Amino acid sequence: MNKVYLSDAGPKVSPAIYGFWRWEAGKGDMEKIVNLCLELGVNTFDHADRYGNYTCEKRFGEVLAKQSFKRSDIVLFSKCGVNTPPLYRVKHVNTSAEHITLSVENSLRNLQTDYLDVFLLDQLDPLSDLESTALALEKLKSSGKVKNIGVSNFSVYQHQLLVSYLNIPVVSNHIDLNLLNTAALDNGAIDYIKQKYMRPLATSPLAGGRIEHGTDELALKVRKKLLEIAARYDANIESIAVAWLVKLGALPLIGTLEENRIRNIVNSFQISLSHEDWYELYHATKPISSIQD
């Protein structure tokens, strides 16, 4: 897979990114999945301090320590902000300077690396002092511990608010985007990301398996159209669903532990959807009354 720039100021990444948000503590063969990704050309991995009940970063660090691949051959993301039990009593968001700095130090130690290619704030804490938050991010970047700054699950207004305090660029925004959730096309999120010369990272590109297995009305309607279009391209419906995102300029963030689903996502880059097929799928996500002439 040919690498692409994450933004005009960001690093080069694989056009598909693997994330660990669906991993559970002690479950899954991480080394096997990482090696499969690398074999398929996916060299960019997305972490957070809390993934796998705060265990995934350490497990990935153990894989990295085996030196079956070089640190310089991969791109590492991590993030903090959302804090959950059992480590915390109440689920909450903390993007204070103190918490950010501590989280980065812990992530570096657990991942067994000296730097993060991209460090993201996962949601924005309304109680944090944004001036000190921005200063902490800038200090982490100037120290070399963090090469780039990004955000995850930010609204357009939150994104704009953080940028107004920063003297360094935000290079990435993770958003929930798939054929069963196209809100980012309607609420300005995609437009703002493109205005900032970034590529949107689409979390849950297959809607957590709902695109293939969902039984709700929308899933059934979209799947019917996917089957029709997939036949034209001799492709799997999941590959077509991700090709729809790729044509939009998004980078799919893979979360599945299923090897065949990972391959389906990677195969999407061999598909070039026609303009009309893209819109035909988009129309399938909307009520008939909302499709205007």
CSV table of C-alpha atoms in Angstrom, one decimal, residues 127-284:
chain,number,residue,atom,x,y,z
A,127,LEU,CA,-13.4,21.7,32.8
A,128,SER,CA,-9.8,21.9,31.5
A,129,ASP,CA,-7.9,25.2,31.3
A,130,LEU,CA,-7.3,25.3,27.5
A,131,GLU,CA,-4.4,27.6,27.8
A,132,SER,CA,-2.4,25.1,30.0
A,133,THR,CA,-3.7,22.2,27.9
A,134,ALA,CA,-2.3,23.8,24.7
A,135,LEU,CA,1.0,24.7,26.4
A,136,ALA,CA,1.4,21.1,27.6
A,137,LEU,CA,0.8,19.8,24.0
A,138,GLU,CA,3.4,22.3,22.6
A,139,LYS,CA,5.9,21.3,25.3
A,140,LEU,CA,5.5,17.6,24.4
A,141,LYS,CA,6.1,18.4,20.8
A,142,SER,CA,9.1,20.5,21.4
A,143,SER,CA,10.6,17.8,23.6
A,144,GLY,CA,10.4,15.3,20.8
A,145,LYS,CA,8.3,12.9,22.8
A,146,VAL,CA,5.4,13.7,20.5
A,147,LYS,CA,5.9,14.5,16.8
A,148,ASN,CA,2.4,15.6,15.9
A,149,ILE,CA,-0.9,16.6,17.7
A,150,GLY,CA,-4.3,15.3,16.7
A,151,VAL,CA,-7.9,15.1,18.1
A,152,SER,CA,-10.5,12.4,18.3
A,153,ASN,CA,-14.3,12.7,18.6
A,154,PHE,CA,-14.2,16.5,18.5
A,155,SER,CA,-17.0,18.6,17.1
A,156,VAL,CA,-16.2,21.3,14.6
A,157,TYR,CA,-16.5,23.9,17.3
A,158,GLN,CA,-14.3,22.0,19.7
A,159,HIS,CA,-11.7,21.6,17.0
A,160,GLN,CA,-11.8,25.3,16.2
A,161,LEU,CA,-11.6,26.1,19.9
A,162,LEU,CA,-8.4,24.1,20.6
A,163,VAL,CA,-6.8,25.4,17.4
A,164,SER,CA,-7.3,28.9,18.6
A,165,TYR,CA,-5.0,28.2,21.6
A,166,LEU,CA,-2.3,26.3,19.8
A,167,ASN,CA,0.8,27.5,17.9
A,168,ILE,CA,1.3,24.1,16.4
A,169,PRO,CA,-0.9,22.4,13.8
A,170,VAL,CA,-3.5,19.7,14.5
A,171,VAL,CA,-2.8,17.0,11.9
A,172,SER,CA,-5.6,14.5,12.5
A,173,ASN,CA,-9.3,14.1,13.6
A,174,HIS,CA,-10.9,10.7,14.2
A,175,ILE,CA,-14.6,10.8,13.4
A,176,ASP,CA,-17.3,8.2,13.4
A,177,LEU,CA,-18.1,7.7,9.7
A,178,ASN,CA,-19.5,4.8,7.7
A,179,LEU,CA,-22.4,4.0,5.4
A,180,LEU,CA,-24.7,3.6,8.4
A,181,ASN,CA,-23.6,6.9,10.1
A,182,THR,CA,-23.0,9.7,7.6
A,183,ALA,CA,-23.6,12.5,10.0
A,184,ALA,CA,-20.1,13.9,9.4
A,185,LEU,CA,-21.2,14.7,5.9
A,186,ASP,CA,-24.1,16.8,7.1
A,187,ASN,CA,-22.8,18.5,10.2
A,188,GLY,CA,-19.7,20.2,8.6
A,189,ALA,CA,-17.1,17.8,10.2
A,190,ILE,CA,-15.8,16.5,6.8
A,191,ASP,CA,-15.8,20.0,5.3
A,192,TYR,CA,-13.8,21.5,8.2
A,193,ILE,CA,-11.3,18.7,8.2
A,194,LYS,CA,-10.7,19.2,4.5
A,195,GLN,CA,-10.5,22.9,5.0
A,196,LYS,CA,-7.6,22.3,7.3
A,197,TYR,CA,-5.9,20.1,4.7
A,198,MET,CA,-6.3,16.9,6.7
A,199,ARG,CA,-7.6,13.5,5.8
A,200,PRO,CA,-10.5,12.3,8.0
A,201,LEU,CA,-9.9,9.1,9.9
A,202,ALA,CA,-13.1,7.1,9.8
A,203,THR,CA,-13.6,5.0,12.9
A,204,SER,CA,-15.9,2.0,12.6
A,205,PRO,CA,-15.7,1.8,8.8
A,206,LEU,CA,-17.8,-1.3,8.9
A,207,ALA,CA,-20.1,-0.1,11.7
A,208,GLY,CA,-18.8,-2.8,14.1
A,209,GLY,CA,-20.0,-5.6,11.7
A,210,ARG,CA,-23.5,-4.1,11.4
A,211,ILE,CA,-23.0,-3.5,7.6
A,212,GLU,CA,-22.8,-7.2,7.0
A,213,HIS,CA,-24.8,-8.6,9.9
A,214,GLY,CA,-27.2,-5.9,11.1
A,215,THR,CA,-30.9,-6.6,11.1
A,216,ASP,CA,-32.2,-3.1,11.6
A,217,GLU,CA,-34.1,-1.4,8.7
A,218,LEU,CA,-31.2,0.9,7.7
A,219,ALA,CA,-28.6,-1.9,7.7
A,220,LEU,CA,-30.9,-4.1,5.6
A,221,LYS,CA,-31.5,-1.3,3.1
A,222,VAL,CA,-27.9,-0.4,2.7
A,223,ARG,CA,-26.8,-4.0,2.5
A,224,LYS,CA,-29.3,-4.6,-0.4
A,225,LYS,CA,-27.7,-1.8,-2.3
A,226,LEU,CA,-24.2,-3.0,-1.4
A,227,LEU,CA,-24.9,-6.4,-2.8
A,228,GLU,CA,-26.2,-5.0,-6.0
A,229,ILE,CA,-23.1,-2.8,-6.5
A,230,ALA,CA,-20.6,-5.4,-5.2
A,231,ALA,CA,-21.8,-7.7,-8.1
A,232,ARG,CA,-20.7,-5.0,-10.6
A,233,TYR,CA,-17.2,-5.0,-9.2
A,234,ASP,CA,-17.0,-8.7,-8.3
A,235,ALA,CA,-16.1,-7.7,-4.7
A,236,ASN,CA,-17.1,-8.3,-1.1
A,237,ILE,CA,-19.7,-5.9,0.2
A,238,GLU,CA,-17.4,-4.8,3.1
A,239,SER,CA,-14.8,-3.9,0.5
A,240,ILE,CA,-17.3,-1.8,-1.4
A,241,ALA,CA,-18.4,-0.1,1.9
A,242,VAL,CA,-14.9,0.9,2.7
A,243,ALA,CA,-14.2,1.9,-1.0
A,244,TRP,CA,-17.1,4.4,-0.5
A,245,LEU,CA,-15.1,6.0,2.4
A,246,VAL,CA,-11.8,5.9,0.4
A,247,LYS,CA,-13.4,7.8,-2.5
A,248,LEU,CA,-14.5,10.5,0.0
A,249,GLY,CA,-10.8,10.9,0.9
A,250,ALA,CA,-11.1,9.2,4.3
A,251,LEU,CA,-8.6,6.8,5.9
A,252,PRO,CA,-10.5,3.7,7.4
A,253,LEU,CA,-9.5,2.9,11.0
A,254,ILE,CA,-9.7,-0.9,11.3
A,255,GLY,CA,-11.0,-2.2,14.6
A,256,THR,CA,-11.9,-5.8,13.9
A,257,LEU,CA,-10.0,-8.8,15.2
A,258,GLU,CA,-11.3,-10.9,12.3
A,259,GLU,CA,-8.6,-11.6,9.7
A,260,ASN,CA,-11.0,-11.8,6.8
A,261,ARG,CA,-12.5,-8.5,7.7
A,262,ILE,CA,-9.1,-6.9,7.8
A,263,ARG,CA,-8.4,-8.3,4.3
A,264,ASN,CA,-11.7,-7.0,3.1
A,265,ILE,CA,-10.8,-3.5,4.2
A,266,VAL,CA,-7.4,-3.6,2.6
A,267,ASN,CA,-8.9,-5.0,-0.6
A,268,SER,CA,-11.1,-1.9,-0.9
A,269,PHE,CA,-8.1,0.1,-2.2
A,270,GLN,CA,-8.2,-2.0,-5.4
A,271,ILE,CA,-11.7,-0.7,-6.1
A,272,SER,CA,-12.5,2.6,-7.8
A,273,LEU,CA,-16.1,3.3,-7.3
A,274,SER,CA,-17.8,5.3,-10.0
A,275,HIS,CA,-19.2,8.7,-9.2
A,276,GLU,CA,-22.8,7.5,-9.6
A,277,ASP,CA,-22.2,4.3,-7.6
A,278,TRP,CA,-20.9,6.4,-4.7
A,279,TYR,CA,-24.0,8.5,-4.8
A,280,GLU,CA,-26.3,5.5,-5.2
A,281,LEU,CA,-24.9,4.2,-1.9
A,282,TYR,CA,-25.2,7.6,-0.2
A,283,HIS,CA,-28.8,7.8,-1.3
A,284,ALA,CA,-29.4,4.4,0.2
